[in-house]
């Protein structure tokens, strides 16, 4: 059961370097064929700083350097009972290979449904560049069954 005392809890801020190799691998894995996501020269010719990150890559950055177990067990997450609920993305700027991003993450809500058979935990993650400009706001919903 998710612990409702964690509503409003902010996780430690995370700083992540956007590595070109990981970014290319992600783009290839999702079947991206547009060269702005795969080739630095093409991306620069199109006006980007370097290889452009596909929009959902920002979520992958939130997972860098930690395990779900280590991050979420203190709030009551049991991986064996975890279901994927939902994800939403709002984009405000581009992320490119070589960038450094800062990710702030907090629990915005914890509640129950289905007569208490399901727990829900909603997390919001704000991805900013080193200048403090918001690049993306990501929201994910975890569902845990009893």
XYZ file of N, CA and C in Angstrom:
438
model
N 0.844 -1.179 0.000
C 0.000 0.000 0.000
C 0.890 1.243 0.000
N 0.563 2.182 -0.871
C 1.304 3.438 -0.882
C 0.993 4.206 0.397
N 2.008 4.832 0.952
C 1.853 5.594 2.184
C 1.414 7.017 1.847
N 0.175 7.406 2.198
C -0.312 8.741 1.844
C 0.450 9.881 2.517
N 1.258 9.569 3.520
C 2.071 10.620 4.140
C 3.100 11.184 3.163
N 3.319 10.491 2.042
C 4.299 10.943 1.059
C 3.706 11.901 0.024
N 2.429 12.218 0.109
C 1.865 13.221 -0.805
C 2.621 14.527 -0.586
N 3.128 15.090 -1.666
C 3.917 16.314 -1.594
C 5.413 16.075 -1.427
N 5.805 14.821 -1.236
C 7.224 14.498 -1.044
C 8.007 14.766 -2.328
N 9.133 15.461 -2.188
C 10.036 15.711 -3.315
C 11.251 14.805 -3.203
N 11.538 14.104 -4.284
C 12.733 13.274 -4.342
C 13.948 14.180 -4.532
N 15.147 13.690 -4.214
C 16.339 14.510 -4.461
C 16.453 14.889 -5.943
N 16.871 16.114 -6.178
C 17.085 16.588 -7.547
C 18.159 15.737 -8.211
N 17.926 15.451 -9.482
C 18.844 14.605 -10.246
C 19.384 15.411 -11.429
N 20.688 15.317 -11.657
C 21.325 15.934 -12.817
C 21.797 14.816 -13.738
N 21.419 14.916 -15.012
C 21.730 13.855 -15.973
C 22.355 14.465 -17.228
N 23.450 13.864 -17.679
C 24.057 14.246 -18.953
C 23.432 13.405 -20.058
N 23.025 14.053 -21.129
C 22.397 13.363 -22.255
C 23.511 12.825 -23.152
N 23.729 11.530 -23.055
C 24.828 10.889 -23.777
C 24.405 10.526 -25.198
N 25.260 10.866 -26.154
C 24.952 10.630 -27.566
C 24.690 9.155 -27.862
N 25.519 8.267 -27.337
C 25.361 6.836 -27.617
C 24.035 6.289 -27.113
N 23.660 6.658 -25.895
C 22.380 6.191 -25.340
C 21.207 6.764 -26.128
N 21.342 8.022 -26.521
C 20.281 8.681 -27.282
C 20.095 8.011 -28.648
N 21.179 7.730 -29.344
C 21.089 7.033 -30.638
C 20.465 5.647 -30.468
N 20.901 4.923 -29.430
C 20.370 3.581 -29.177
C 18.864 3.643 -28.941
N 18.404 4.603 -28.144
C 16.975 4.763 -27.888
C 16.236 5.025 -29.197
N 16.759 5.938 -30.002
C 16.110 6.285 -31.275
C 16.018 5.076 -32.197
N 17.090 4.310 -32.270
C 17.074 3.106 -33.106
C 16.091 2.077 -32.560
N 16.049 1.931 -31.241
C 15.181 0.939 -30.609
C 13.707 1.223 -30.862
N 13.326 2.497 -30.875
C 11.913 2.825 -31.113
C 11.585 2.897 -32.606
N 12.592 2.627 -33.447
C 12.350 2.593 -34.888
C 12.388 3.948 -35.560
N 12.991 4.923 -34.904
C 13.080 6.269 -35.476
C 13.985 6.237 -36.707
N 13.544 6.847 -37.790
C 14.346 6.883 -39.016
C 14.740 8.299 -39.433
N 14.129 9.310 -38.835
C 14.479 10.691 -39.170
C 15.920 10.942 -38.719
N 16.797 11.359 -39.638
C 18.213 11.514 -39.289
C 18.505 12.566 -38.217
N 17.589 13.471 -37.919
C 17.863 14.434 -36.841
C 17.969 13.732 -35.490
N 17.425 12.509 -35.400
C 17.495 11.724 -34.165
C 18.667 10.743 -34.159
N 19.418 10.703 -35.263
C 20.463 9.677 -35.404
C 21.820 10.210 -35.848
N 21.830 11.352 -36.520
C 23.066 11.847 -37.127
C 23.323 13.297 -36.709
N 24.466 13.515 -36.069
C 24.797 14.841 -35.544
C 24.856 15.900 -36.640
N 25.500 15.593 -37.762
C 25.637 16.577 -38.836
C 24.277 16.975 -39.403
N 23.414 16.003 -39.627
C 22.069 16.304 -40.137
C 21.305 17.158 -39.134
N 21.398 16.799 -37.868
C 20.696 17.568 -36.836
C 21.193 19.012 -36.811
N 22.502 19.192 -36.885
C 23.061 20.550 -36.884
C 22.640 21.309 -38.138
N 22.612 20.630 -39.286
C 22.159 21.268 -40.526
C 20.709 21.726 -40.421
N 19.927 21.049 -39.586
C 18.516 21.405 -39.391
C 18.326 22.432 -38.266
N 19.427 22.916 -37.677
C 19.350 23.971 -36.679
C 19.387 23.516 -35.226
N 19.634 22.241 -34.984
C 19.726 21.736 -33.609
C 21.175 21.766 -33.142
N 21.382 21.778 -31.828
C 22.735 21.802 -31.264
C 23.493 20.511 -31.544
N 22.770 19.410 -31.582
C 23.337 18.077 -31.809
C 22.165 17.157 -32.112
N 22.374 15.846 -31.972
C 21.286 14.892 -32.205
C 20.121 15.233 -31.277
N 18.938 15.327 -31.853
C 17.735 15.672 -31.093
C 17.181 14.436 -30.397
N 16.733 14.616 -29.169
C 16.099 13.518 -28.435
C 14.641 13.402 -28.863
N 14.168 12.181 -29.172
C 12.731 12.008 -29.412
C 11.965 12.448 -28.160
N 10.743 12.906 -28.315
C 10.010 13.464 -27.172
C 9.973 12.579 -25.927
N 9.727 11.293 -26.073
C 9.591 10.453 -24.883
C 10.930 10.071 -24.256
N 12.034 10.456 -24.876
C 13.340 10.156 -24.283
C 13.503 10.832 -22.925
N 12.833 11.951 -22.738
C 12.943 12.651 -21.456
C 12.533 11.746 -20.298
N 11.570 10.850 -20.527
C 11.185 9.930 -19.459
C 12.327 8.970 -19.139
N 13.035 8.500 -20.155
C 14.180 7.609 -19.919
C 15.228 8.274 -19.038
N 15.392 9.574 -19.206
C 16.374 10.295 -18.398
C 16.015 10.267 -16.917
N 14.724 10.217 -16.604
C 14.310 10.200 -15.191
C 14.704 8.900 -14.505
N 14.986 7.853 -15.277
C 15.340 6.546 -14.719
C 16.848 6.356 -14.548
N 17.631 7.309 -15.010
C 19.094 7.183 -14.957
C 19.593 7.092 -13.518
N 20.455 6.115 -13.286
C 21.201 6.059 -12.041
C 20.477 5.580 -10.805
N 19.296 5.004 -10.950
C 18.605 4.493 -9.764
C 17.645 3.387 -10.165
N 17.305 2.574 -9.217
C 16.352 1.503 -9.486
C 14.975 1.906 -8.970
N 13.951 1.345 -9.584
C 12.591 1.597 -9.093
C 12.464 1.176 -7.638
N 13.045 0.041 -7.318
C 12.958 -0.473 -5.945
C 13.542 0.538 -4.948
N 14.748 1.013 -5.218
C 15.389 1.937 -4.286
C 14.627 3.252 -4.165
N 14.105 3.731 -5.278
C 13.420 5.021 -5.255
C 12.051 4.938 -4.594
N 11.285 3.893 -4.914
C 9.875 3.886 -4.525
C 9.500 2.984 -3.355
N 10.366 2.077 -2.935
C 10.011 1.234 -1.786
C 9.694 2.046 -0.531
N 10.422 3.152 -0.253
C 10.096 3.913 0.957
C 8.662 4.465 0.989
N 8.043 4.655 -0.185
C 6.663 5.153 -0.189
C 5.646 4.017 -0.211
N 6.127 2.773 -0.178
C 5.229 1.625 -0.087
C 5.078 0.799 -1.348
N 5.839 1.092 -2.381
C 5.736 0.343 -3.634
C 6.218 -1.091 -3.461
N 5.428 -2.034 -3.947
C 5.827 -3.436 -4.006
C 5.859 -3.817 -5.485
N 7.060 -4.027 -6.027
C 7.215 -4.257 -7.466
C 6.374 -5.416 -7.977
N 6.202 -6.458 -7.196
C 5.422 -7.613 -7.626
C 3.941 -7.329 -7.796
N 3.480 -6.202 -7.261
C 2.062 -5.837 -7.350
C 1.838 -4.610 -8.237
N 2.897 -4.149 -8.890
C 2.849 -2.906 -9.651
C 2.226 -3.095 -11.028
N 1.349 -2.171 -11.390
C 0.758 -2.097 -12.725
C 1.041 -0.709 -13.280
N 1.197 -0.630 -14.595
C 1.393 0.676 -15.232
C 0.036 1.340 -15.379
N -0.086 2.540 -14.875
C -1.355 3.249 -14.960
C -1.432 4.147 -16.175
N -0.634 5.195 -16.176
C -0.689 6.175 -17.256
C 0.591 6.995 -17.250
N 0.840 7.643 -18.377
C 1.915 8.618 -18.496
C 1.396 9.766 -19.341
N 1.827 10.969 -19.009
C 1.526 12.110 -19.865
C 2.783 12.964 -19.968
N 2.875 13.667 -21.078
C 4.061 14.452 -21.380
C 3.626 15.821 -21.889
N 4.268 16.865 -21.383
C 4.119 18.216 -21.924
C 5.527 18.679 -22.281
N 5.693 19.189 -23.490
C 7.020 19.572 -23.953
C 7.081 21.072 -24.199
N 8.194 21.668 -23.754
C 8.363 23.109 -23.871
C 9.676 23.498 -24.542
N 10.585 22.546 -24.705
C 11.884 22.832 -25.307
C 12.541 21.543 -25.757
N 13.619 21.681 -26.484
C 14.290 20.501 -27.031
C 15.417 20.029 -26.117
N 15.674 18.740 -26.202
C 16.800 18.116 -25.509
C 17.678 17.494 -26.591
N 18.976 17.774 -26.511
C 19.914 17.265 -27.515
C 21.074 16.550 -26.838
N 21.735 15.696 -27.602
C 22.938 15.029 -27.110
C 23.927 16.086 -26.640
N 24.562 15.824 -25.508
C 25.519 16.764 -24.942
C 24.920 17.707 -23.920
N 23.605 17.790 -23.859
C 22.948 18.649 -22.872
C 23.056 18.044 -21.477
N 22.907 18.888 -20.486
C 22.752 18.457 -19.106
C 21.372 18.909 -18.667
N 20.604 17.988 -18.082
C 19.265 18.335 -17.612
C 19.171 18.104 -16.108
N 18.299 18.870 -15.489
C 18.031 18.763 -14.059
C 16.594 18.284 -13.919
N 16.393 17.255 -13.100
C 15.066 16.657 -12.958
C 14.614 16.754 -11.510
N 13.492 17.422 -11.306
C 12.852 17.494 -9.995
C 11.597 16.647 -10.053
N 11.405 15.833 -9.032
C 10.323 14.855 -9.030
C 9.616 14.891 -7.687
N 8.272 14.838 -7.736
C 7.531 14.814 -6.471
C 6.272 13.975 -6.603
N 5.820 13.465 -5.482
C 4.566 12.720 -5.408
C 3.450 13.752 -5.248
N 2.516 13.783 -6.195
C 1.447 14.781 -6.132
C 0.148 14.225 -5.570
N -0.021 12.891 -5.607
C -1.242 12.328 -5.026
C -1.073 10.834 -4.792
N -1.758 10.348 -3.781
C -1.874 8.923 -3.479
C -3.316 8.700 -3.051
N -3.979 7.720 -3.674
C -5.378 7.455 -3.334
C -5.726 6.018 -3.671
N -6.923 5.587 -3.246
C -7.402 4.225 -3.506
C -8.662 4.269 -4.359
N -8.883 3.173 -5.107
C -10.112 2.973 -5.884
C -10.511 1.508 -5.798
N -11.632 1.190 -6.397
C -12.150 -0.185 -6.431
C -12.311 -0.728 -5.015
N -12.975 0.064 -4.173
C -13.219 -0.347 -2.784
C -11.930 -0.702 -2.060
N -10.864 0.004 -2.382
C -9.593 -0.216 -1.707
C -8.735 -1.308 -2.302
N -9.166 -1.921 -3.407
C -8.391 -3.011 -4.011
C -7.199 -2.503 -4.817
N -7.228 -1.241 -5.212
C -6.150 -0.657 -6.006
C -5.679 0.640 -5.361
N -4.362 0.793 -5.262
C -3.755 2.044 -4.803
C -3.178 2.764 -6.018
N -3.260 4.076 -6.009
C -2.730 4.900 -7.088
C -1.724 5.886 -6.510
N -0.643 6.088 -7.239
C 0.376 7.060 -6.859
C 0.720 7.861 -8.107
N 0.590 9.170 -8.012
C 0.874 10.041 -9.154
C 2.136 10.843 -8.854
N 3.081 10.743 -9.786
C 4.353 11.448 -9.661
C 4.487 12.441 -10.811
N 4.969 13.637 -10.489
C 5.239 14.654 -11.503
C 6.740 14.909 -11.539
N 7.297 14.925 -12.747
C 8.720 15.169 -12.937
C 8.893 16.365 -13.867
N 9.669 17.336 -13.430
C 9.935 18.526 -14.231
C 11.386 18.457 -14.696
N 11.564 18.513 -16.016
C 12.890 18.438 -16.628
C 13.265 19.845 -17.093
N 14.408 20.336 -16.590
C 14.872 21.683 -16.937
C 16.284 21.610 -17.498
N 16.649 22.649 -18.241
C 18.040 22.755 -18.681
C 18.840 23.467 -17.587
N 20.142 23.594 -17.789
C 20.983 24.200 -16.753
C 20.701 25.690 -16.570
N 20.000 26.297 -17.523
C 19.599 27.695 -17.380
C 18.309 27.831 -16.571
N 17.708 26.698 -16.190
C 16.484 26.721 -15.391
C 15.203 26.762 -16.205
N 15.306 26.652 -17.521
C 14.119 26.662 -18.375
C 13.480 25.277 -18.382
N 12.167 25.236 -18.215
C 11.459 23.962 -18.230
C 11.398 23.427 -19.654
N 11.862 22.187 -19.825
C 11.847 21.528 -21.128
C 10.681 20.561 -21.252
N 10.309 19.935 -20.133
C 9.216 18.959 -20.157
C 8.650 18.790 -18.752
N 7.362 18.488 -18.710
C 6.698 18.084 -17.469
C 6.095 16.716 -17.749
N 6.521 15.741 -16.972
C 6.106 14.353 -17.162
C 5.300 13.918 -15.947
N 4.231 13.215 -16.191
C 3.413 12.692 -15.099
C 3.240 11.201 -15.316
N 3.415 10.433 -14.244
C 3.179 8.996 -14.340
C 2.302 8.554 -13.179
N 1.474 7.563 -13.470
C 0.597 6.983 -12.463
C 0.963 5.522 -12.275
N 1.300 5.189 -11.046
C 1.518 3.796 -10.660
C 0.220 3.263 -10.078
N -0.106 2.031 -10.393
C -1.239 1.347 -9.765
C -0.672 0.118 -9.070
N -1.080 -0.070 -7.833
C -0.632 -1.249 -7.103
C -1.863 -2.005 -6.626
N -1.900 -3.280 -6.958
C -3.033 -4.114 -6.549
C -2.756 -4.712 -5.180
N -3.806 -5.034 -4.489
C -3.668 -5.663 -3.160
C -3.703 -7.158 -3.289
